[in-house]
Coordinates of C-alpha atoms in Angstrom, one line a residue:
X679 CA -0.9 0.2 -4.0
X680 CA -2.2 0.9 -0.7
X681 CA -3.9 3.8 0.5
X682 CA -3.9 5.3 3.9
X683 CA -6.5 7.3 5.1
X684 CA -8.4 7.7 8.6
X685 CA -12.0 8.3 6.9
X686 CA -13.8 5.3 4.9
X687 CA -15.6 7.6 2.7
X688 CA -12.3 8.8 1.5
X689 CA -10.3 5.3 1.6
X690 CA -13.5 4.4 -0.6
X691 CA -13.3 7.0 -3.0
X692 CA -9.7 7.3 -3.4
X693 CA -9.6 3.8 -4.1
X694 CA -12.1 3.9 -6.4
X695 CA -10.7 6.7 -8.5
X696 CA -7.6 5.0 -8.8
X697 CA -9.1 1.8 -10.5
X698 CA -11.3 3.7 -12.7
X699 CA -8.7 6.2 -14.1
X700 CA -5.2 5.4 -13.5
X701 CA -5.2 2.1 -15.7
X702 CA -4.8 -1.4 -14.2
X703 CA -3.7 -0.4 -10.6
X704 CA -4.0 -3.0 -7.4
X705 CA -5.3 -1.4 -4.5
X706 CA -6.1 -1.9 -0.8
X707 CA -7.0 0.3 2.0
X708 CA -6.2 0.4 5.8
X709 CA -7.6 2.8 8.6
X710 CA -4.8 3.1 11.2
X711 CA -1.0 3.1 11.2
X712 CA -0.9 -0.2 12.9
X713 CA -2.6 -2.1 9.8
X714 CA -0.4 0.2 7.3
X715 CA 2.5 -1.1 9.1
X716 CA 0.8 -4.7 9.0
X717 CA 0.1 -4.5 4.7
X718 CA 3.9 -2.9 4.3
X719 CA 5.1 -6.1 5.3
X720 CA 2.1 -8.3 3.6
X721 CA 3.2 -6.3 0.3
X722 CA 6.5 -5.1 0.2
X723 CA 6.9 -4.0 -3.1
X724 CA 3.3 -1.7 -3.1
X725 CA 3.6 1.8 -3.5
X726 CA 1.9 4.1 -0.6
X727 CA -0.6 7.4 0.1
X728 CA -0.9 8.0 2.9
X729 CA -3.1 10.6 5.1
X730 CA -1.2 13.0 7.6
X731 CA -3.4 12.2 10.1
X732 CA -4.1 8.4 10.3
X733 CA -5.0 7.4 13.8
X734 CA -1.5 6.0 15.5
X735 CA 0.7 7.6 13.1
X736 CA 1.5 11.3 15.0
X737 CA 1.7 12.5 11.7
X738 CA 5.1 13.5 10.2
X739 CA 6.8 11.9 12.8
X740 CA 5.4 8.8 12.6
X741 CA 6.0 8.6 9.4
X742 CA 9.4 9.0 9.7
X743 CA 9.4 6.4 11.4
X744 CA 7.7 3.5 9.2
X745 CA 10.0 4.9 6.4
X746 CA 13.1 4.2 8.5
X747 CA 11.9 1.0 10.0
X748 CA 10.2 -0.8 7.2
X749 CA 11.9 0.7 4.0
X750 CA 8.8 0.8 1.9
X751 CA 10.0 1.5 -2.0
X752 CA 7.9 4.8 -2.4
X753 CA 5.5 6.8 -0.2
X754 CA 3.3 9.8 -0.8
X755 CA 1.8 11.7 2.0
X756 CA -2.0 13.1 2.1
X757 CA -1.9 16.7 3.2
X758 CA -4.7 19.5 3.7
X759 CA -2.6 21.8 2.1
X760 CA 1.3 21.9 0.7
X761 CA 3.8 24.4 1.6
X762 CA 7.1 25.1 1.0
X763 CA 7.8 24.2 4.4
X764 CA 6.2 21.1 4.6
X765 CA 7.4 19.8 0.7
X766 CA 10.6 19.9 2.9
X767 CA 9.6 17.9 6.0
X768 CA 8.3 15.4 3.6
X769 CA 11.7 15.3 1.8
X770 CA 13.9 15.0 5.0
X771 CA 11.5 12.3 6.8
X772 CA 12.2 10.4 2.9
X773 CA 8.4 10.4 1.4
X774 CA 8.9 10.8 -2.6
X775 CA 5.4 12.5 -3.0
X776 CA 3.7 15.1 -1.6
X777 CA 0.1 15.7 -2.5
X778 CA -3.1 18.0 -1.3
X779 CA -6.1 16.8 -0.3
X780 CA -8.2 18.9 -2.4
X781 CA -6.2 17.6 -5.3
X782 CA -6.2 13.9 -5.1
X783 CA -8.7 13.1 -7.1
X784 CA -7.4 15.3 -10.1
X785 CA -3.6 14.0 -9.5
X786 CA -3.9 10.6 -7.9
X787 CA -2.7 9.2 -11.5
X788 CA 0.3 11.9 -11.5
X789 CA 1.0 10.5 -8.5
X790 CA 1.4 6.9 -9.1
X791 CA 2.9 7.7 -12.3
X792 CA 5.6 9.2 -10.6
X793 CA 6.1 7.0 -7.9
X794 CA 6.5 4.2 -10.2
X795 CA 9.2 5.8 -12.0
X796 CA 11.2 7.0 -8.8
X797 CA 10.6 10.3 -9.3
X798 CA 9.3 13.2 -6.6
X799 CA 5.7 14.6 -7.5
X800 CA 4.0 17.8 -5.3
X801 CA 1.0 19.1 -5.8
X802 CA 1.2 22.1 -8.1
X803 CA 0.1 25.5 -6.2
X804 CA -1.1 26.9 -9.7
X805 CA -4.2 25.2 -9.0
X806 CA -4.9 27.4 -5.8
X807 CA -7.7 29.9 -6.7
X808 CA -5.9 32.3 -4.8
X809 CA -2.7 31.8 -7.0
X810 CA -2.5 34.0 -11.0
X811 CA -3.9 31.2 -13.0
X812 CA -1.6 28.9 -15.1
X813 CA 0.2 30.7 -18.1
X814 CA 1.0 27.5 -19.8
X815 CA -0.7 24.1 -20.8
X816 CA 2.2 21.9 -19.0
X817 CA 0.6 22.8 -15.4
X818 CA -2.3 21.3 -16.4
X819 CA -2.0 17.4 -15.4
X820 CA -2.2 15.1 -18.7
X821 CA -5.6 13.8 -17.5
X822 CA -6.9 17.0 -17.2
X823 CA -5.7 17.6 -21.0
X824 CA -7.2 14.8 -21.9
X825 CA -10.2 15.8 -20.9
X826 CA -10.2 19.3 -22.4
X827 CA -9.5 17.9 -25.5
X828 CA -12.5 16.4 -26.2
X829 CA -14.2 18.7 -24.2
X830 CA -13.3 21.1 -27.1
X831 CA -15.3 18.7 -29.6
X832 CA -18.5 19.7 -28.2
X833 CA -18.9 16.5 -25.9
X834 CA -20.7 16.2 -22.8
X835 CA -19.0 14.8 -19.5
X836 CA -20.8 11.5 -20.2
X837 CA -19.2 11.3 -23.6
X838 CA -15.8 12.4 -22.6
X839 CA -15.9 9.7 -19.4
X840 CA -16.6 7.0 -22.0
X841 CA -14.3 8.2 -24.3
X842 CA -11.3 8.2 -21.9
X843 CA -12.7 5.3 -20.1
X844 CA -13.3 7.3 -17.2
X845 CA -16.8 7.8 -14.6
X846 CA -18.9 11.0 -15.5
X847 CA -18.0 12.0 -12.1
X848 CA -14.2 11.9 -12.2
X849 CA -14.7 14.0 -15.4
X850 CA -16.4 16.3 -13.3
X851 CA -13.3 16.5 -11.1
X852 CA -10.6 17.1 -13.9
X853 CA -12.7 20.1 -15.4
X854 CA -13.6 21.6 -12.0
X855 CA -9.6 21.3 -11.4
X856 CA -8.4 22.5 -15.2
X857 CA -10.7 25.7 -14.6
X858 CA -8.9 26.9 -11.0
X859 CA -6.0 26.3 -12.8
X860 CA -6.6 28.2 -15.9
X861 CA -8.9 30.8 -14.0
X862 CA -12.0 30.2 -16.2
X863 CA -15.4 29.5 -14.6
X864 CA -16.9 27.0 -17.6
X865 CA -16.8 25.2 -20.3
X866 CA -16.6 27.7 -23.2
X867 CA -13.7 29.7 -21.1
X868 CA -12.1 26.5 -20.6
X869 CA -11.7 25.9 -24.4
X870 CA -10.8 29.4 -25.6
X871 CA -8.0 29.5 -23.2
X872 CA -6.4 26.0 -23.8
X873 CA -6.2 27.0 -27.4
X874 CA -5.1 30.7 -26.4
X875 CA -2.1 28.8 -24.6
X876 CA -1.7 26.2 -27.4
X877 CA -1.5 29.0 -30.2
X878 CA 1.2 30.5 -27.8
X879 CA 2.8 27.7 -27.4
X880 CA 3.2 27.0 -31.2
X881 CA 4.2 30.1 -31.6
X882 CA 6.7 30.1 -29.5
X883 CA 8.8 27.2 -31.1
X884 CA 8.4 28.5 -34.4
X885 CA 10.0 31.8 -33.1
X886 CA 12.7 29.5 -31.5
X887 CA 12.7 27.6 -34.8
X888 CA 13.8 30.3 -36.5
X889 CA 16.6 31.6 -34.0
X890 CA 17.7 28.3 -34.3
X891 CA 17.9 28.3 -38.5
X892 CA 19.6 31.7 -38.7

């Protein structure tokens, strides 16, 4: 994989995020769009996230461009906030991904996961604290369920990253992301609603359960 991204704090951290949650993923890092260009054709086969803004690319157009001329297999762009309109763009200039900044860290894995599959992946608006939370656990990422989980047995973040094999502070992330998207501010709220949604869930396909037997 190789990441994108016109700040080093960010190549950095994305990178790291990546190796510590998203199971045994190669990644490097470039700075500009002439070394992206440069690593596209040092690794053909890698998939790609990469910032709007990297320095030489002129954003959208630009990368139009490298996805024309160089035919990497698939490509998620690094924006500072998804839209409609720009899920679009990103369509018709032929990236696969789509994916806000303020989300990465929570959805990198998504990401990848997806990309590796072939299939398109945008970052879910329900997350947006200025969107009606979530009304259902499948808008929570799996990650994110994961960590709620055992969250729910009374576990601290240092006990749920060594659980899942994850740092305390990407734990940290997932949480702070599951609670936008459920609309709870901590951890008690966090649990009661994930198994207010759960019960409804279950509830749900017995009702359909016995549609479907009568």
């Amino acid at each position: 994989m190789i990441v994108a991204h016109e700040n080093a704090l960010s190549r950095v951290g994305i990178k790291t995020i990546i190796e510590n949650s998203c199971g045994k993923v190669s990644v490097s890092t470039v700075g500009s769009f002439e070394a992206l260009v440069d690593a596209i054709h040092q690794r053909t086969d890698s998939l790609l996230i990469v910032d709007v803004d990297l320095p030489g690319m002129s954003g959208m157009t630009g990368l139009g461009t490298v996805l024309r001329e160089h035919h990497p297999p698939r490509t998620c762009l690094a924006v500072p906030a998804v839209s409609r309109d720009l899920v679009s763009r990103c369509i018709a200039v032929g990236a696969l991904a789509c994916i806000d900044h303020d989300h990465i860290a929570d959805e990198v894995c998504d990401v990848i996961a997806a990309l590796a599959d072939g299939r398109p992946y945008f970052s879910r608006l329900c997350g947006d604290p200025a969107v009606t939370p979530c009304k259902t656990t499948a808008a929570l990422t799996q990650q994110q369920l994961n960590v709620l989980h055992v969250l729910a047995q009374g576990k601290s973040n240092k006990q749920i990253g060594r659980e899942l094999g994850i740092c305390e502070g990407t734990v940290k992330v997932h949480l702070n992301a599951a609670y936008r998207a459920l609309g709870v501010v901590n951890r008690v709220s966090a649990v009661t609603k994930l198994q207010d949604l759960s019960r409804t869930k279950d509830a749900g396909a017995s009702a359909a359960a016995v549609r479907y037997h009568h």
